[in-house]
Tab-separated table of C-alpha atoms in Angstrom:
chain	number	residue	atom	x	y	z
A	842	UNK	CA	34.621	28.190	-10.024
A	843	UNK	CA	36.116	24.704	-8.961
A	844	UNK	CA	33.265	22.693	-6.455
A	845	UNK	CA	33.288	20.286	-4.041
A	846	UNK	CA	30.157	17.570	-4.598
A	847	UNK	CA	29.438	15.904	-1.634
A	848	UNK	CA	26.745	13.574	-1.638
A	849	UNK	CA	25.590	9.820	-1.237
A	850	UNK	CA	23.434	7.341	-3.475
A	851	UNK	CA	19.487	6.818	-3.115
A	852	UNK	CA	16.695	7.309	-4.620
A	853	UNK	CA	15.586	10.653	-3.501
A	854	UNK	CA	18.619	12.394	-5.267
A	855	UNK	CA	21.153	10.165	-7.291
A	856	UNK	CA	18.993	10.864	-10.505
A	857	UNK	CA	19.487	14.389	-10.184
A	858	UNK	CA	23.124	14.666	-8.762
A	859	UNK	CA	23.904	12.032	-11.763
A	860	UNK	CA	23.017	14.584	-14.070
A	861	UNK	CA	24.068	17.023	-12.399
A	862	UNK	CA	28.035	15.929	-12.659
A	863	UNK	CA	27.915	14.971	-16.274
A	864	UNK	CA	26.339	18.554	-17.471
A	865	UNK	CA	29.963	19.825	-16.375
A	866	UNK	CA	32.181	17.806	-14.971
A	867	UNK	CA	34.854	19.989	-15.554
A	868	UNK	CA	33.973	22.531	-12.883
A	869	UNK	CA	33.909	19.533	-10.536
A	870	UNK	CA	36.983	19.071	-8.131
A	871	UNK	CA	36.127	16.156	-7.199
A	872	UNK	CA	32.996	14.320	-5.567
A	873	UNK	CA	32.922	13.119	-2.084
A	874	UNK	CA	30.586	10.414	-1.378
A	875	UNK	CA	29.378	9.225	2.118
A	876	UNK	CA	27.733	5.590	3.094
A	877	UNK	CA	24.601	6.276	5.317
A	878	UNK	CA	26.182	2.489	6.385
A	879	UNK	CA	29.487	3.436	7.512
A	880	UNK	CA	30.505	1.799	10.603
A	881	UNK	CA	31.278	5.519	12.469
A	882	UNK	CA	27.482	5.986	11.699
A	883	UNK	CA	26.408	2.720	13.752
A	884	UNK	CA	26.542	0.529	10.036
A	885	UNK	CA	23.511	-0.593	8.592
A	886	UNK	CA	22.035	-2.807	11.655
A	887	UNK	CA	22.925	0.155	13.986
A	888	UNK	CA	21.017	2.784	11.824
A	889	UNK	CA	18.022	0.660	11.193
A	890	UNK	CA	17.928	0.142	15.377
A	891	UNK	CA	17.969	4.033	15.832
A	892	UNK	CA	14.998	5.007	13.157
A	893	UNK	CA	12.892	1.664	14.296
A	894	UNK	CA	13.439	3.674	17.734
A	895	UNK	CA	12.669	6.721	17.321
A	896	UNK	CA	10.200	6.353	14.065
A	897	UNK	CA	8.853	2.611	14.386
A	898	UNK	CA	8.205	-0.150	11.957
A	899	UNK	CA	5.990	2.333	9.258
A	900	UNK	CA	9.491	4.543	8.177
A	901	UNK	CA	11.449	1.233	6.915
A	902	UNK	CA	10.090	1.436	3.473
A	903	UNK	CA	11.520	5.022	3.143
A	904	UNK	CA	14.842	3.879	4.355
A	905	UNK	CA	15.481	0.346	2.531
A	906	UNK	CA	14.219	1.923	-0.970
A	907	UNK	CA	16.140	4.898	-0.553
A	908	UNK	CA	19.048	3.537	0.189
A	909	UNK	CA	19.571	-0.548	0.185
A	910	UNK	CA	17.623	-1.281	-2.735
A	911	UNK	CA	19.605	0.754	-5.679
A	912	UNK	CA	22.301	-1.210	-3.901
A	913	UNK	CA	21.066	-4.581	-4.473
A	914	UNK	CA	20.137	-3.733	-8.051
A	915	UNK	CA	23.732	-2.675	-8.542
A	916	UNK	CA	24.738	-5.862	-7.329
A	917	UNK	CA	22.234	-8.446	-9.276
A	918	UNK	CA	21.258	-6.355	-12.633
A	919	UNK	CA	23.199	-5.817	-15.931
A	920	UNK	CA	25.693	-3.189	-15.876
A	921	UNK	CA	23.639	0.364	-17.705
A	922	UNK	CA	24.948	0.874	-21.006
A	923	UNK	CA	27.606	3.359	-21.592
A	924	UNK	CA	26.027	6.895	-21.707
A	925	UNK	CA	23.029	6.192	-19.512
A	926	UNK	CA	23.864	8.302	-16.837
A	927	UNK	CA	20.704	8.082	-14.879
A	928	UNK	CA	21.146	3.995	-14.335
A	929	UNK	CA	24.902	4.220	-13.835
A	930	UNK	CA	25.960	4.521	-10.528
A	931	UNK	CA	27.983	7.620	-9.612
A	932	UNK	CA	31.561	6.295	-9.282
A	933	UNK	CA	31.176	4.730	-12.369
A	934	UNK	CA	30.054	7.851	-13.797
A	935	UNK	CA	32.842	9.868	-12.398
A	936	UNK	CA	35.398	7.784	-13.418
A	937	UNK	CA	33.977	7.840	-17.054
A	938	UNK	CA	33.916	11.515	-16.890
A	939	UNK	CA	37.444	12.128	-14.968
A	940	UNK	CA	36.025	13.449	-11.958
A	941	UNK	CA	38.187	12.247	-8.590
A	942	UNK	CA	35.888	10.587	-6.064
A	943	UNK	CA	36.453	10.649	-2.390
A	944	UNK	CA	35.119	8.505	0.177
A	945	UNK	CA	33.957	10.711	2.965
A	946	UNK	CA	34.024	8.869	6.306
A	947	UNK	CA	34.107	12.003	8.274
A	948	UNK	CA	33.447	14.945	6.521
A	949	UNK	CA	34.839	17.218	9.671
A	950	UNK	CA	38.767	15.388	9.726
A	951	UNK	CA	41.684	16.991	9.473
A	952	UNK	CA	42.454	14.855	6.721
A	953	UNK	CA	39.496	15.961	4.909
A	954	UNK	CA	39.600	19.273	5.024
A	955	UNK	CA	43.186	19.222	3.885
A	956	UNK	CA	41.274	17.436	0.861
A	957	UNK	CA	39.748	20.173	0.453
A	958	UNK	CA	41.803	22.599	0.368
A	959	UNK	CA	44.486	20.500	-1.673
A	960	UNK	CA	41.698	20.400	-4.588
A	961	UNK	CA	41.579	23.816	-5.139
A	962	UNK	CA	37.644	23.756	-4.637
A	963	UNK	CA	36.420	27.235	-3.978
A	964	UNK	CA	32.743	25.918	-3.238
A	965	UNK	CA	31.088	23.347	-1.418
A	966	UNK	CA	28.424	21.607	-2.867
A	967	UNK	CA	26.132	19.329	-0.584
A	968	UNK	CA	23.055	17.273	-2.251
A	969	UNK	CA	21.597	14.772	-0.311
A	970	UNK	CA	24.284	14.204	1.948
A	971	UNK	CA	24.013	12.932	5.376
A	972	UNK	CA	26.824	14.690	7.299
A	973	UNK	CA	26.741	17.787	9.109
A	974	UNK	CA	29.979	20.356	8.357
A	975	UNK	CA	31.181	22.462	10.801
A	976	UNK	CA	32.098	25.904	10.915
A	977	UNK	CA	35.787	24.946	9.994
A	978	UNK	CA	35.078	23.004	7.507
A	979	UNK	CA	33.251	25.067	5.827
A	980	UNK	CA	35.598	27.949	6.071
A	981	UNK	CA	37.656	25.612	3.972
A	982	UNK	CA	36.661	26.585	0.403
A	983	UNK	CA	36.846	30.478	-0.295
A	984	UNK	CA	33.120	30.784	-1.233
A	985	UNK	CA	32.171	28.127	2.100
A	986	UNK	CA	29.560	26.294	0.807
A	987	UNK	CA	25.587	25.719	-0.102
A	988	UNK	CA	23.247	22.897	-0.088
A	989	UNK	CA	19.823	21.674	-1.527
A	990	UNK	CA	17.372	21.316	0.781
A	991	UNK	CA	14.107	19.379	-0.710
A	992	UNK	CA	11.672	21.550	1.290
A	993	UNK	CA	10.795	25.163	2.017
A	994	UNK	CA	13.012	26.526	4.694
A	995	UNK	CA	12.712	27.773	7.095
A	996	UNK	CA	9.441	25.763	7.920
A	997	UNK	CA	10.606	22.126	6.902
A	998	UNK	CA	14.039	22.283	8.650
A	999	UNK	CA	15.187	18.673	9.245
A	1000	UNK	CA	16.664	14.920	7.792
A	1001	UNK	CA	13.356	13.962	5.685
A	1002	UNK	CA	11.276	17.184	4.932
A	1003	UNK	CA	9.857	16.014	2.381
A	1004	UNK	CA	7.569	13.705	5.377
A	1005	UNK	CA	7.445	16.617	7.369
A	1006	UNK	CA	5.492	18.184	4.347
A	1007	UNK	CA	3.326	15.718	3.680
A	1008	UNK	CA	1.634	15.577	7.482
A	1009	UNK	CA	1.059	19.237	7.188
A	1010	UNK	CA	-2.282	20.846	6.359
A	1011	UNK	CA	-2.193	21.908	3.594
A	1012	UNK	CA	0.695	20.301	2.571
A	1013	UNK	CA	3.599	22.859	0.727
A	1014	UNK	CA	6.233	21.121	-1.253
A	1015	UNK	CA	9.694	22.780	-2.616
A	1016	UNK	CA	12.894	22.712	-2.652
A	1017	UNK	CA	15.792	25.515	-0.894
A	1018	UNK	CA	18.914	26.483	-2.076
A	1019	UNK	CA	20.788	27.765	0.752
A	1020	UNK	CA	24.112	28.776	2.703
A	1021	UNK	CA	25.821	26.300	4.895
A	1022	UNK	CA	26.128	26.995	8.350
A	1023	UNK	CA	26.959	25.295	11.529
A	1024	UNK	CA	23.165	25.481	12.824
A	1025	UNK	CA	21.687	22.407	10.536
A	1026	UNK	CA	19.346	23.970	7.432
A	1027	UNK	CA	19.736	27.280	9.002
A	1028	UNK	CA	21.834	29.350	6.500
A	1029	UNK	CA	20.801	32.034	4.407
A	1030	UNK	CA	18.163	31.757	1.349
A	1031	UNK	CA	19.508	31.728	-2.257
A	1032	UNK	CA	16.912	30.429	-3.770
A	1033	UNK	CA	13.855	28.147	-3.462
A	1034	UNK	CA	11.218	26.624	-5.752
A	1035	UNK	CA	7.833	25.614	-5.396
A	1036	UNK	CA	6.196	21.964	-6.838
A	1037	UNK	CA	2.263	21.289	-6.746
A	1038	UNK	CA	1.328	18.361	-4.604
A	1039	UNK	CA	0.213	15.444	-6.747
A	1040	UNK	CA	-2.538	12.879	-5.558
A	1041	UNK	CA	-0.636	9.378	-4.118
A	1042	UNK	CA	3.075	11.131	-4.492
A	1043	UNK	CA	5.161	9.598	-1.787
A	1044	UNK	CA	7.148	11.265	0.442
A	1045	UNK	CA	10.702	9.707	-1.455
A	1046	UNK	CA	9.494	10.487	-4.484
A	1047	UNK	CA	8.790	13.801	-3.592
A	1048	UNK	CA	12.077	14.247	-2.746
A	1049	UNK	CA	13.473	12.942	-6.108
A	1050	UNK	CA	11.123	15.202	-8.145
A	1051	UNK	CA	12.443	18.344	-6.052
A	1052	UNK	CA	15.787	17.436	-6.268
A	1053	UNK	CA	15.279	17.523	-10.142
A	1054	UNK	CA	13.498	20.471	-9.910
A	1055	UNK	CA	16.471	22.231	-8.357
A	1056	UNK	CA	19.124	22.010	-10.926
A	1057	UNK	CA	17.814	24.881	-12.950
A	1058	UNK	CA	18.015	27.037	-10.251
A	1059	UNK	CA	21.115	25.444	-9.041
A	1060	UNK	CA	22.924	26.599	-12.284
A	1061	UNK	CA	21.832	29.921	-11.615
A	1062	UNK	CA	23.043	30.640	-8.129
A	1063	UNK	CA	26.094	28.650	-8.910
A	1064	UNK	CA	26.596	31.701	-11.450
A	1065	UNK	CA	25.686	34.451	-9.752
A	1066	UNK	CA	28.235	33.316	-6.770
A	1067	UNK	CA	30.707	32.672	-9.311
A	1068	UNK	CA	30.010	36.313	-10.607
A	1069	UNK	CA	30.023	37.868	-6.775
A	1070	UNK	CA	26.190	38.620	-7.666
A	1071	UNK	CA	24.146	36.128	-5.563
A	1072	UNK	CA	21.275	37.460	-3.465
A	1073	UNK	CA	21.087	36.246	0.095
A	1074	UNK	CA	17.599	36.843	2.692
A	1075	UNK	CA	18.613	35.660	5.889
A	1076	UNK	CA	15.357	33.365	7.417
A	1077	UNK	CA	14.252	33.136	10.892
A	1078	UNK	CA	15.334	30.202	12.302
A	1079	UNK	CA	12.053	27.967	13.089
A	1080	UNK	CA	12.477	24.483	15.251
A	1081	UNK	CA	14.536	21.567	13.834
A	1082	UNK	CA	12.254	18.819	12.820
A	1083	UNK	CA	13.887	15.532	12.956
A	1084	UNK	CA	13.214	12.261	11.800
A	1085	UNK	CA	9.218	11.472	12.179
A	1086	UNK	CA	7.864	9.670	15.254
A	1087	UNK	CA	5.421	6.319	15.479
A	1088	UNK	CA	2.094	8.397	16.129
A	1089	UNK	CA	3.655	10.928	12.712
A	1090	UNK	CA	3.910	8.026	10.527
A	1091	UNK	CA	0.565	6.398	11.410
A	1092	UNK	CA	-0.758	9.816	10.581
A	1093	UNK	CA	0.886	10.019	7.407
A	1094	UNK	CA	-0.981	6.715	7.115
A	1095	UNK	CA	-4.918	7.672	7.625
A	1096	UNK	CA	-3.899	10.869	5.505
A	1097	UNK	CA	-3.824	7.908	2.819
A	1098	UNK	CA	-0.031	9.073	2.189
A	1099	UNK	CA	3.326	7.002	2.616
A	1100	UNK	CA	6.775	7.502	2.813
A	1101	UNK	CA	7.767	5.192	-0.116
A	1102	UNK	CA	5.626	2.895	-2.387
A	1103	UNK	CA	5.949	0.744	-5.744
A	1104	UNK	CA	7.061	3.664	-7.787
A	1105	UNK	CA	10.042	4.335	-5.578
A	1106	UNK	CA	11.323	0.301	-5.774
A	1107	UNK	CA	11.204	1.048	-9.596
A	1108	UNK	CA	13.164	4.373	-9.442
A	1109	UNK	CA	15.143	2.034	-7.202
A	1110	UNK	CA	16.047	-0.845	-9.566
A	1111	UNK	CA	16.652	2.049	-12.457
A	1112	UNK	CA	19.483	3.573	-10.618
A	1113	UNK	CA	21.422	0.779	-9.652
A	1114	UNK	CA	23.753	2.428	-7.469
């Protein structure tokens, strides 16, 4: 079964989605990368506007470590050495591994879904990526497609769940396997893992451990929908939770939790994207 990767670079998943393509890159079809940046998303002044808006001053740690700072390492630090495919950026890694990238500007053209179907893909594959496919698109590889969610669906539905999970009481942390569908994180259940919550874990690196923590299970429903075997529950559909407001973060804040601390600007400079 030939899939479609799409993704983006940051810390909460490139580790995992690194090693991820070089356990097989031969059942890859190619890997479509987005830029949370890209001008038809606002760029990067226009996105940091929107989440100081909406989320205030407190969810800019989250943002710049998960996304600009691998990016600045890239740019200032030595090159990883060959091999080291958690420090080398995923292009790189691809092209090392002869695995066509794609830039994805908008995951829903014409153009793209041509792409698609022009690969031969018979699965889409979305891991940390920050575009939502439509029915159509979907509908463009045989098996449509699936994506890992880091947090229990149906309950953490939304852009950072892995926030969402930390202002809860008692706070539940996993990670979903699921079905993509046109309603966002929505799609039926394939599989889903639990993780214990740790004392001072952040909400980024929550999401990097849970992104590691889905590639065994990954492999598994990858084969089982290869095989025509996979097991789907449909979920009820709870409310979408989108990115957290002021009063949420400040609350994250007396819980003594944040959304991104010293450990994450290390996982940062590692990854070098």
């Amino acid at each position: 079964m030939r899939i479609a990767l799409l993704t983006l670079e940051g810390v909460a998943a490139s580790r995992a989605v690194r090693r991820f393509i070089a356990a097989d890159p031969g059942r890859l079809a190619f890997v479509g990368l987005s830029d949370p940046f890209r001008p038809e998303a606002g760029g990067a002044i226009g996105q940091t506007a929107k989440r100081l808006r909406h989320s205030g001053p407190r969810i800019i740690p989250y943002l710049f470590l998960n996304f600009s700072a691998p990016r600045i390492a890239g740019a200032v630090l030595p090159r990883a050495r060959a091999g080291d495919v958690d420090r080398t950026p995923i292009p790189r890694l691809c092209r090392e591994l002869g695995v066509p990238v794609v830039d994805v500007r908008d995951v829903n053209a014409p153009a793209f879904r041509e792409r698609l179907v022009q690969s031969g893909a018979d699965l889409i594959l979305t891991f940390h990526f920050d575009q939502i496919l439509r029915a159509e698109t979907i509908g463009s590889a045989a098996a449509g497609g699936i994506n890992v969610h880091p947090g229990l669906l149906p309950k953490h539905r939304g852009p950072v769940p892995t926030i969402l999970a930390l202002l809860d009481d008692p706070v539940e942390l996993g990670v979903s396997i699921h079905r993509l569908a046109p309603t966002i994180d929505a799609g039926a259940l394939l599989a889903q893992v639990q993780m214990p919550d740790v004392a001072g874990l952040t909400a980024l690196e929550a999401a990097a451990r849970l992104h590691e923590a889905a590639l065994p299970e990954l492999d598994r429903v990858l084969a089982d929908i290869a095989a025509g075997r996979a097991a789907e529950r449909l979920l009820p559909v709870l409310p979408y939770r989108g990115f957290p407001t002021p009063a949420e973060m400040r609350r994250l804040s007396t819980k003594g939790r944040r959304g991104a601390g010293w450990r994450d600007l290390a996982a940062a400079l590692r990854l070098r994207a």
